[in-house]
mmCIF file of C-alpha atoms in Angstrom:
data_model
loop_
_atom_site.group_PDB
_atom_site.id
_atom_site.type_symbol
_atom_site.label_atom_id
_atom_site.label_comp_id
_atom_site.label_asym_id
_atom_site.label_seq_id
_atom_site.Cartn_x
_atom_site.Cartn_y
_atom_site.Cartn_z
ATOM 1 C CA MET A 1 34.054 -64.199 -27.348
ATOM 2 C CA THR A 2 37.232 -63.799 -25.284
ATOM 3 C CA ILE A 3 39.445 -66.837 -24.831
ATOM 4 C CA SER A 4 40.741 -67.384 -21.299
ATOM 5 C CA ARG A 5 44.383 -68.041 -20.560
ATOM 6 C CA ARG A 6 43.574 -71.679 -19.856
ATOM 7 C CA ALA A 7 41.656 -71.995 -23.125
ATOM 8 C CA PHE A 8 44.505 -70.262 -24.959
ATOM 9 C CA SER A 9 46.999 -72.806 -23.604
ATOM 10 C CA SER A 10 44.672 -75.668 -24.519
ATOM 11 C CA LEU A 11 44.348 -74.332 -28.036
ATOM 12 C CA LEU A 12 48.120 -74.253 -28.381
ATOM 13 C CA ALA A 13 48.405 -77.849 -27.239
ATOM 14 C CA ALA A 14 45.781 -78.922 -29.741
ATOM 15 C CA ALA A 15 47.546 -77.049 -32.524
ATOM 16 C CA ALA A 16 50.805 -78.835 -31.732
ATOM 17 C CA LEU A 17 49.152 -82.104 -32.106
ATOM 18 C CA LEU A 18 47.693 -81.376 -35.437
ATOM 19 C CA PRO A 19 54.393 -40.959 -31.418
ATOM 20 C CA ALA A 20 55.143 -39.092 -34.957
ATOM 21 C CA THR A 21 58.666 -37.876 -35.658
ATOM 22 C CA THR A 22 60.327 -35.952 -38.433
ATOM 23 C CA LEU A 23 61.785 -38.161 -41.098
ATOM 24 C CA ALA A 24 65.527 -38.497 -40.892
ATOM 25 C CA ALA A 25 67.606 -38.744 -44.009
ATOM 26 C CA PRO A 26 67.627 -42.266 -45.424
ATOM 27 C CA ARG A 27 70.048 -44.504 -43.629
ATOM 28 C CA LYS A 28 73.141 -45.637 -45.450
ATOM 29 C CA ARG A 29 71.900 -47.994 -48.116
ATOM 30 C CA PRO A 30 72.878 -51.593 -47.432
ATOM 31 C CA SER A 31 75.007 -53.312 -50.018
ATOM 32 C CA THR A 32 73.211 -55.172 -52.781
ATOM 33 C CA ARG A 33 75.625 -58.057 -52.313
ATOM 34 C CA SER A 34 73.955 -61.227 -51.128
ATOM 35 C CA HIS A 35 74.283 -61.481 -47.376
ATOM 36 C CA MET A 36 72.110 -62.153 -44.412
ATOM 37 C CA LYS A 37 72.568 -61.609 -40.713
ATOM 38 C CA PRO A 38 72.644 -64.738 -38.537
ATOM 39 C CA LEU A 39 69.046 -65.588 -37.722
ATOM 40 C CA ILE A 40 67.526 -64.578 -34.413
ATOM 41 C CA LYS A 41 64.107 -65.730 -33.271
ATOM 42 C CA PRO A 42 61.615 -63.645 -31.315
ATOM 43 C CA PRO A 43 60.295 -64.844 -27.959
ATOM 44 C CA ARG A 44 57.159 -66.968 -28.199
ATOM 45 C CA LEU A 45 53.728 -65.417 -27.823
ATOM 46 C CA GLN A 46 52.159 -66.090 -24.424
ATOM 47 C CA PRO A 47 48.701 -65.487 -22.896
ATOM 48 C CA GLY A 48 48.298 -61.917 -21.685
ATOM 49 C CA ASP A 49 51.042 -60.523 -23.937
ATOM 50 C CA THR A 50 50.606 -57.049 -25.386
ATOM 51 C CA VAL A 51 50.250 -56.682 -29.148
ATOM 52 C CA GLY A 52 51.181 -53.485 -30.964
ATOM 53 C CA LEU A 53 48.534 -52.577 -33.562
ATOM 54 C CA ILE A 54 49.876 -50.383 -36.371
ATOM 55 C CA ALA A 55 49.140 -49.390 -39.975
ATOM 56 C CA PRO A 56 52.529 -49.331 -41.759
ATOM 57 C CA GLY A 57 50.928 -49.527 -45.210
ATOM 58 C CA GLY A 58 47.301 -48.760 -46.052
ATOM 59 C CA TYR A 59 45.079 -46.688 -43.781
ATOM 60 C CA ALA A 60 42.825 -48.165 -41.113
ATOM 61 C CA THR A 61 39.107 -47.593 -40.634
ATOM 62 C CA GLU A 62 37.203 -47.664 -37.360
ATOM 63 C CA LYS A 63 35.540 -50.878 -38.527
ATOM 64 C CA SER A 64 38.880 -52.561 -39.204
ATOM 65 C CA ILE A 65 40.287 -51.327 -35.892
ATOM 66 C CA ALA A 66 37.303 -52.773 -34.015
ATOM 67 C CA LYS A 67 37.702 -56.095 -35.825
ATOM 68 C CA ALA A 68 41.434 -56.184 -35.132
ATOM 69 C CA ARG A 69 40.914 -55.430 -31.440
ATOM 70 C CA HIS A 70 38.353 -58.231 -31.276
ATOM 71 C CA ASN A 71 40.773 -60.683 -32.920
ATOM 72 C CA ILE A 72 43.549 -59.800 -30.503
ATOM 73 C CA GLU A 73 41.453 -59.784 -27.332
ATOM 74 C CA ALA A 74 39.721 -63.032 -28.304
ATOM 75 C CA LEU A 75 43.151 -64.667 -28.137
ATOM 76 C CA GLY A 76 43.604 -63.511 -24.551
ATOM 77 C CA LEU A 77 46.033 -60.787 -25.588
ATOM 78 C CA LYS A 78 46.157 -57.053 -24.874
ATOM 79 C CA VAL A 79 46.099 -54.274 -27.466
ATOM 80 C CA ARG A 80 48.354 -51.218 -27.690
ATOM 81 C CA GLU A 81 47.425 -48.935 -30.551
ATOM 82 C CA GLY A 82 50.107 -47.074 -32.446
ATOM 83 C CA ALA A 83 50.021 -43.304 -32.036
ATOM 84 C CA SER A 84 49.264 -42.842 -35.731
ATOM 85 C CA LEU A 85 46.937 -45.801 -36.206
ATOM 86 C CA ARG A 86 44.048 -43.541 -37.257
ATOM 87 C CA GLU A 87 46.063 -41.232 -39.477
ATOM 88 C CA VAL A 88 45.167 -41.029 -43.168
ATOM 89 C CA ASN A 89 47.441 -39.642 -45.879
ATOM 90 C CA GLY A 90 46.013 -40.450 -49.281
ATOM 91 C CA ASN A 91 45.508 -44.212 -49.176
ATOM 92 C CA TYR A 92 48.304 -44.622 -46.610
ATOM 93 C CA GLY A 93 48.088 -44.959 -42.836
ATOM 94 C CA GLY A 94 49.718 -41.579 -42.281
ATOM 95 C CA THR A 95 52.907 -40.049 -43.621
ATOM 96 C CA VAL A 96 56.119 -42.022 -43.911
ATOM 97 C CA PRO A 97 57.503 -40.434 -40.691
ATOM 98 C CA GLN A 98 54.312 -41.292 -38.802
ATOM 99 C CA ARG A 99 54.199 -44.902 -39.965
ATOM 100 C CA LEU A 100 57.920 -45.333 -39.367
ATOM 101 C CA ALA A 101 57.663 -43.863 -35.868
ATOM 102 C CA ASP A 102 54.885 -46.300 -34.940
ATOM 103 C CA LEU A 103 56.886 -49.296 -36.171
ATOM 104 C CA HIS A 104 60.067 -48.228 -34.360
ATOM 105 C CA ALA A 105 58.135 -47.375 -31.197
ATOM 106 C CA MET A 106 56.656 -50.866 -31.071
ATOM 107 C CA PHE A 107 60.045 -52.499 -31.532
ATOM 108 C CA GLY A 108 61.541 -50.255 -28.842
ATOM 109 C CA ASP A 109 58.785 -50.809 -26.265
ATOM 110 C CA PRO A 110 59.718 -53.747 -23.981
ATOM 111 C CA GLU A 111 56.045 -54.340 -23.121
ATOM 112 C CA ILE A 112 55.166 -55.099 -26.742
ATOM 113 C CA LYS A 113 55.704 -58.773 -27.563
ATOM 114 C CA MET A 114 54.104 -58.868 -31.017
ATOM 115 C CA ILE A 115 53.621 -56.282 -33.766
ATOM 116 C CA TRP A 116 50.529 -56.925 -35.844
ATOM 117 C CA PRO A 117 49.809 -54.638 -38.811
ATOM 118 C CA ILE A 118 46.109 -54.049 -39.198
ATOM 119 C CA ARG A 119 46.225 -54.555 -42.978
ATOM 120 C CA GLY A 120 48.471 -54.594 -46.009
ATOM 121 C CA GLY A 121 47.425 -52.181 -48.731
ATOM 122 C CA SER A 122 50.350 -50.164 -50.045
ATOM 123 C CA GLY A 123 53.194 -48.077 -48.687
ATOM 124 C CA CYS A 124 55.500 -50.345 -46.680
ATOM 125 C CA ILE A 125 58.163 -50.146 -49.368
ATOM 126 C CA SER A 126 58.592 -46.433 -48.584
ATOM 127 C CA LEU A 127 59.750 -47.276 -45.048
ATOM 128 C CA LEU A 128 62.627 -49.552 -46.021
ATOM 129 C CA ALA A 129 65.355 -46.961 -46.561
ATOM 130 C CA HIS A 130 64.665 -45.529 -43.086
ATOM 131 C CA LEU A 131 64.387 -48.712 -41.012
ATOM 132 C CA ASP A 132 66.582 -48.916 -37.922
ATOM 133 C CA PHE A 133 67.822 -52.484 -38.317
ATOM 134 C CA LYS A 134 70.014 -52.224 -35.201
ATOM 135 C CA LEU A 135 66.953 -51.325 -33.110
ATOM 136 C CA ILE A 136 64.974 -54.171 -34.641
ATOM 137 C CA ARG A 137 67.713 -56.758 -34.108
ATOM 138 C CA ALA A 138 68.295 -55.600 -30.530
ATOM 139 C CA ASN A 139 64.593 -55.988 -29.721
ATOM 140 C CA PRO A 140 63.411 -59.176 -31.423
ATOM 141 C CA LYS A 141 59.666 -59.629 -31.416
ATOM 142 C CA ILE A 142 57.002 -61.182 -33.588
ATOM 143 C CA LEU A 143 55.972 -59.282 -36.724
ATOM 144 C CA LEU A 144 53.010 -60.903 -38.474
ATOM 145 C CA GLY A 145 51.227 -60.014 -41.709
ATOM 146 C CA TYR A 146 51.019 -60.576 -45.443
ATOM 147 C CA SER A 147 50.393 -58.720 -48.712
ATOM 148 C CA ASP A 148 52.182 -55.324 -48.533
ATOM 149 C CA ILE A 149 53.881 -56.412 -45.274
ATOM 150 C CA THR A 150 56.077 -58.567 -47.550
ATOM 151 C CA ALA A 151 58.346 -55.536 -48.014
ATOM 152 C CA LEU A 152 59.033 -55.365 -44.263
ATOM 153 C CA HIS A 153 59.545 -59.120 -44.010
ATOM 154 C CA LEU A 154 62.178 -59.245 -46.745
ATOM 155 C CA ALA A 155 64.078 -56.175 -45.547
ATOM 156 C CA ILE A 156 64.095 -57.220 -41.885
ATOM 157 C CA LEU A 157 65.120 -60.794 -42.668
ATOM 158 C CA LYS A 158 67.999 -59.667 -44.851
ATOM 159 C CA HIS A 159 69.363 -56.799 -42.783
ATOM 160 C CA ALA A 160 68.302 -57.538 -39.201
ATOM 161 C CA GLY A 161 68.277 -61.339 -39.405
ATOM 162 C CA LEU A 162 65.016 -61.479 -37.475
ATOM 163 C CA VAL A 163 62.539 -64.246 -38.224
ATOM 164 C CA THR A 164 59.215 -62.612 -39.093
ATOM 165 C CA PHE A 165 55.943 -64.246 -40.069
ATOM 166 C CA HIS A 166 53.912 -64.210 -43.284
ATOM 167 C CA GLY A 167 50.350 -64.794 -42.124
ATOM 168 C CA PRO A 168 47.054 -63.105 -41.264
ATOM 169 C CA VAL A 169 46.896 -59.367 -40.631
ATOM 170 C CA ALA A 170 45.188 -58.145 -37.487
ATOM 171 C CA SER A 171 41.877 -57.432 -39.229
ATOM 172 C CA SER A 172 41.763 -60.766 -41.071
ATOM 173 C CA THR A 173 38.738 -63.015 -40.720
ATOM 174 C CA MET A 174 40.195 -65.825 -38.649
ATOM 175 C CA THR A 175 39.189 -69.434 -39.322
ATOM 176 C CA ASP A 176 39.936 -72.467 -37.176
ATOM 177 C CA TYR A 177 42.636 -73.488 -39.662
ATOM 178 C CA SER A 178 44.389 -70.105 -39.811
ATOM 179 C CA ARG A 179 44.162 -69.617 -36.037
ATOM 180 C CA GLU A 180 45.432 -73.125 -35.235
ATOM 181 C CA HIS A 181 48.531 -72.933 -37.398
ATOM 182 C CA MET A 182 49.246 -69.320 -36.483
ATOM 183 C CA LEU A 183 49.234 -70.084 -32.761
ATOM 184 C CA ALA A 184 51.214 -73.286 -33.181
ATOM 185 C CA VAL A 185 54.003 -71.449 -35.007
ATOM 186 C CA LEU A 186 54.014 -68.330 -32.809
ATOM 187 C CA SER A 187 53.396 -69.846 -29.396
ATOM 188 C CA ASP A 188 54.380 -73.499 -29.224
ATOM 189 C CA PRO A 189 57.956 -74.053 -30.475
ATOM 190 C CA GLN A 190 58.558 -77.653 -31.509
ATOM 191 C CA PRO A 191 61.608 -79.345 -33.087
ATOM 192 C CA THR A 192 59.470 -79.976 -36.194
ATOM 193 C CA TYR A 193 55.961 -78.989 -37.158
ATOM 194 C CA THR A 194 54.038 -80.280 -40.178
ATOM 195 C CA ILE A 195 51.383 -78.075 -41.781
ATOM 196 C CA PRO A 196 48.769 -79.730 -44.020
ATOM 197 C CA MET A 197 46.880 -77.718 -46.582
ATOM 198 C CA ALA A 198 43.380 -76.521 -45.684
ATOM 199 C CA LEU A 199 40.537 -78.910 -46.434
ATOM 200 C CA GLU A 200 38.190 -75.963 -46.895
ATOM 201 C CA ASN A 201 40.280 -74.707 -49.806
ATOM 202 C CA SER A 202 40.062 -78.143 -51.431
ATOM 203 C CA ARG A 203 36.289 -78.038 -51.057
ATOM 204 C CA ARG A 204 36.159 -74.601 -52.645
ATOM 205 C CA ALA A 205 38.183 -75.932 -55.580
ATOM 206 C CA LEU A 206 35.129 -77.923 -56.695
ATOM 207 C CA GLU A 207 33.542 -74.659 -57.830
ATOM 208 C CA GLN A 208 36.581 -72.372 -58.015
ATOM 209 C CA PRO A 209 39.381 -74.181 -59.861
ATOM 210 C CA HIS A 210 42.117 -71.752 -58.796
ATOM 211 C CA PHE A 211 41.757 -73.157 -55.257
ATOM 212 C CA ALA A 212 42.884 -76.591 -56.478
ATOM 213 C CA MET A 213 46.330 -77.856 -55.535
ATOM 214 C CA ARG A 214 48.418 -78.763 -58.543
ATOM 215 C CA THR A 215 51.819 -80.409 -58.744
ATOM 216 C CA VAL A 216 53.824 -79.139 -61.696
ATOM 217 C CA HIS A 217 56.970 -81.016 -60.632
ATOM 218 C CA GLY A 218 56.861 -83.555 -57.819
ATOM 219 C CA GLY A 219 59.443 -84.226 -55.169
ATOM 220 C CA VAL A 220 60.779 -83.047 -51.836
ATOM 221 C CA ALA A 221 62.510 -79.689 -51.416
ATOM 222 C CA THR A 222 64.326 -78.468 -48.323
ATOM 223 C CA GLY A 223 65.588 -74.976 -47.595
ATOM 224 C CA PRO A 224 64.780 -71.692 -45.858
ATOM 225 C CA LEU A 225 61.339 -70.244 -46.521
ATOM 226 C CA ILE A 226 61.318 -66.885 -48.303
ATOM 227 C CA GLY A 227 58.870 -64.948 -50.441
ATOM 228 C CA GLY A 228 55.469 -63.318 -50.102
ATOM 229 C CA ASN A 229 53.304 -61.186 -52.342
ATOM 230 C CA LEU A 230 54.554 -61.522 -55.917
ATOM 231 C CA SER A 231 54.308 -57.855 -56.853
ATOM 232 C CA LEU A 232 56.363 -56.844 -53.789
ATOM 233 C CA VAL A 233 58.966 -59.577 -54.247
ATOM 234 C CA ALA A 234 59.374 -58.434 -57.848
ATOM 235 C CA ALA A 235 59.420 -54.729 -56.913
ATOM 236 C CA LEU A 236 62.377 -55.313 -54.581
ATOM 237 C CA ALA A 237 64.430 -57.212 -57.179
ATOM 238 C CA GLY A 238 67.675 -55.358 -57.805
ATOM 239 C CA THR A 239 67.421 -53.364 -54.560
ATOM 240 C CA PRO A 240 69.306 -53.880 -51.282
ATOM 241 C CA TYR A 241 66.184 -55.558 -49.920
ATOM 242 C CA ALA A 242 65.708 -58.148 -52.665
ATOM 243 C CA ALA A 243 64.821 -61.736 -51.810
ATOM 244 C CA ASP A 244 67.772 -64.031 -52.412
ATOM 245 C CA PHE A 245 65.866 -67.265 -52.886
ATOM 246 C CA ARG A 246 68.761 -69.399 -54.063
ATOM 247 C CA ASP A 247 68.616 -72.837 -52.405
ATOM 248 C CA SER A 248 65.409 -71.734 -50.681
ATOM 249 C CA ILE A 249 61.740 -72.648 -50.831
ATOM 250 C CA LEU A 250 60.291 -69.636 -52.631
ATOM 251 C CA PHE A 251 56.617 -68.973 -51.920
ATOM 252 C CA LEU A 252 54.531 -66.472 -53.857
ATOM 253 C CA GLU A 253 50.908 -65.306 -53.904
ATOM 254 C CA GLU A 254 48.905 -62.564 -55.584
ATOM 255 C CA VAL A 255 45.396 -61.107 -55.757
ATOM 256 C CA ASN A 256 43.342 -59.075 -58.224
ATOM 257 C CA GLU A 257 45.950 -59.027 -60.977
ATOM 258 C CA ALA A 258 45.667 -60.063 -64.620
ATOM 259 C CA PRO A 259 47.799 -62.971 -65.861
ATOM 260 C CA TYR A 260 49.998 -60.720 -67.991
ATOM 261 C CA ARG A 261 51.080 -58.826 -64.875
ATOM 262 C CA LEU A 262 51.931 -62.058 -63.068
ATOM 263 C CA ASP A 263 53.954 -63.085 -66.117
ATOM 264 C CA ARG A 264 55.842 -59.773 -66.072
ATOM 265 C CA TRP A 265 56.701 -60.030 -62.382
ATOM 266 C CA MET A 266 57.730 -63.659 -62.600
ATOM 267 C CA THR A 267 59.898 -62.843 -65.610
ATOM 268 C CA GLN A 268 61.547 -60.118 -63.531
ATOM 269 C CA LEU A 269 62.385 -62.670 -60.821
ATOM 270 C CA GLU A 270 63.583 -65.131 -63.447
ATOM 271 C CA LEU A 271 65.926 -62.506 -64.887
ATOM 272 C CA SER A 272 67.169 -61.262 -61.512
ATOM 273 C CA VAL A 273 67.772 -64.563 -59.704
ATOM 274 C CA GLY A 274 66.294 -67.454 -61.656
ATOM 275 C CA PHE A 275 63.697 -69.884 -60.359
ATOM 276 C CA SER A 276 65.956 -72.832 -61.184
ATOM 277 C CA LYS A 277 68.307 -71.687 -58.412
ATOM 278 C CA ALA A 278 65.606 -72.201 -55.773
ATOM 279 C CA ALA A 279 65.208 -75.490 -53.905
ATOM 280 C CA GLY A 280 61.493 -75.440 -54.677
ATOM 281 C CA VAL A 281 58.673 -73.090 -55.663
ATOM 282 C CA MET A 282 55.319 -72.933 -53.868
ATOM 283 C CA ILE A 283 52.611 -70.755 -55.386
ATOM 284 C CA GLY A 284 49.644 -69.958 -53.196
ATOM 285 C CA ILE A 285 46.037 -69.353 -54.151
ATOM 286 C CA CYS A 286 45.973 -66.374 -56.498
ATOM 287 C CA GLU A 287 42.485 -65.014 -55.934
ATOM 288 C CA ASP A 288 40.858 -63.102 -58.816
ATOM 289 C CA CYS A 289 43.925 -63.456 -61.039
ATOM 290 C CA GLY A 290 42.199 -64.948 -64.080
ATOM 291 C CA PRO A 291 41.783 -63.113 -67.390
ATOM 292 C CA GLU A 292 39.033 -60.560 -67.835
ATOM 293 C CA HIS A 293 36.033 -61.998 -69.672
ATOM 294 C CA GLU A 294 36.466 -59.709 -72.650
ATOM 295 C CA ASP A 295 40.244 -60.188 -72.913
ATOM 296 C CA ILE A 296 42.206 -62.596 -75.047
ATOM 297 C CA SER A 297 44.560 -63.966 -72.442
ATOM 298 C CA LEU A 298 46.402 -66.956 -71.093
ATOM 299 C CA THR A 299 44.784 -68.565 -68.074
ATOM 300 C CA LEU A 300 46.326 -68.316 -64.623
ATOM 301 C CA ASP A 301 47.697 -71.871 -64.820
ATOM 302 C CA GLU A 302 49.077 -71.345 -68.321
ATOM 303 C CA THR A 303 50.832 -68.207 -67.120
ATOM 304 C CA LEU A 304 52.373 -69.895 -64.095
ATOM 305 C CA ASP A 305 53.456 -72.866 -66.193
ATOM 306 C CA ILE A 306 55.514 -70.641 -68.482
ATOM 307 C CA HIS A 307 57.859 -70.287 -65.518
ATOM 308 C CA LEU A 308 57.326 -73.545 -63.632
ATOM 309 C CA GLN A 309 57.265 -76.152 -66.400
ATOM 310 C CA PRO A 310 60.910 -75.646 -67.476
ATOM 311 C CA LEU A 311 62.143 -76.297 -63.924
ATOM 312 C CA SER A 312 63.534 -79.546 -62.572
ATOM 313 C CA ILE A 313 62.798 -78.734 -58.919
ATOM 314 C CA PRO A 314 59.583 -79.346 -56.932
ATOM 315 C CA ALA A 315 56.967 -76.791 -57.973
ATOM 316 C CA VAL A 316 53.343 -76.563 -56.857
ATOM 317 C CA THR A 317 50.391 -74.199 -57.091
ATOM 318 C CA GLY A 318 47.206 -73.680 -55.090
ATOM 319 C CA TYR A 319 48.751 -74.106 -51.637
ATOM 320 C CA SER A 320 47.078 -72.521 -48.600
ATOM 321 C CA ILE A 321 48.706 -69.107 -48.643
ATOM 322 C CA GLY A 322 47.467 -65.843 -50.103
ATOM 323 C CA HIS A 323 44.610 -63.389 -49.799
ATOM 324 C CA ILE A 324 42.331 -66.095 -48.438
ATOM 325 C CA ARG A 325 40.785 -66.906 -45.073
ATOM 326 C CA ASP A 326 42.300 -70.366 -44.680
ATOM 327 C CA GLN A 327 45.987 -69.530 -44.819
ATOM 328 C CA PHE A 328 48.831 -70.900 -42.741
ATOM 329 C CA THR A 329 51.589 -68.832 -41.138
ATOM 330 C CA ILE A 330 55.076 -69.011 -42.688
ATOM 331 C CA PRO A 331 58.161 -68.109 -40.634
ATOM 332 C CA MET A 332 60.565 -66.300 -42.947
ATOM 333 C CA GLY A 333 64.076 -67.736 -43.014
ATOM 334 C CA ILE A 334 63.204 -70.932 -41.135
ATOM 335 C CA ARG A 335 64.321 -74.183 -42.774
ATOM 336 C CA ALA A 336 61.467 -76.340 -43.982
ATOM 337 C CA THR A 337 60.622 -79.245 -46.255
ATOM 338 C CA LEU A 338 58.019 -79.069 -49.007
ATOM 339 C CA ASP A 339 56.635 -82.543 -49.808
ATOM 340 C CA THR A 340 54.520 -82.475 -52.951
ATOM 341 C CA GLN A 341 53.185 -86.011 -52.517
ATOM 342 C CA ARG A 342 51.985 -85.421 -48.961
ATOM 343 C CA GLN A 343 51.027 -81.824 -49.820
ATOM 344 C CA THR A 344 52.605 -80.554 -46.620
ATOM 345 C CA VAL A 345 55.160 -78.049 -45.408
ATOM 346 C CA THR A 346 57.231 -79.198 -42.417
ATOM 347 C CA LEU A 347 59.154 -76.680 -40.338
ATOM 348 C CA LEU A 348 62.481 -78.242 -39.364
ATOM 349 C CA GLU A 349 63.142 -75.984 -36.365
ATOM 350 C CA PRO A 350 61.181 -73.796 -33.978
ATOM 351 C CA ALA A 351 60.422 -70.297 -35.271
ATOM 352 C CA VAL A 352 60.273 -68.657 -31.826
ATOM 353 C CA SER A 353 62.435 -68.965 -28.740
#
């Protein structure tokens, strides 16, 4: 069902209250030294805006394209498909040049106000060395997604200084909770905005313990939000696109991975930066990350606690981010406060202009 412009505006108010190219040689590699461009914020999303639908990572199917178009149009927005949206190259959404061309074309098109990857999957990391950060910074617009899109978020934040958004992909199944907090962050800039965790996830925790919120170390942490999918954050450690989460609220999530892999990736981040240097650590809901039935293994919580228990900063698990339906949207680089007692995240500034 399509939402009218008037209904779209009402929903925002309610939320506030609660073409292919040849691949050029890789661009000059940015320095690995810690630095970040001054933050710029994309213009807010408005009714009738045009959304660029692309597949920068995994390939799209006709079913996922139809679902994504429905999601976009139901919000009262228009759809512009990338030229290579239907391309398939192995398990990728086309070749690197094709996926890169679609991303750059959407940033360069003044009619496109939001870029919404259709899915995560795999492959975004291959685009990083070829990204035109000058183009991206000169044409700030909303980029929204999670999972493999983490690679784009971290690179763009660090080298273009653009606030991007960790949240649903275009083909996600949208719930009232995910839609409300997505629209509030993208469309209704407020001086502060407090996001509670999803009640539905707490209800699911009664039968699925990994949905339960758990405070490892209580307190209040304040700093810029940075992070994403654990495997991608770890994969970028030691590269020019690595997440520098010192004095930041680091958020991490994962799906379909055994505890020993999570331990390996978290150890990599511990060795490269060190969790103790963060202002706080927020782990999302790690779906299907328990041990295999036939394996001798630590549990998910035991694995996370290897890295969280030694800390003296606020650290929580089971918050409403991850490969789940009821997830909230996180603006990368925006200052926020994590309150473990209230179980909330409060944005301390608008994420859009």
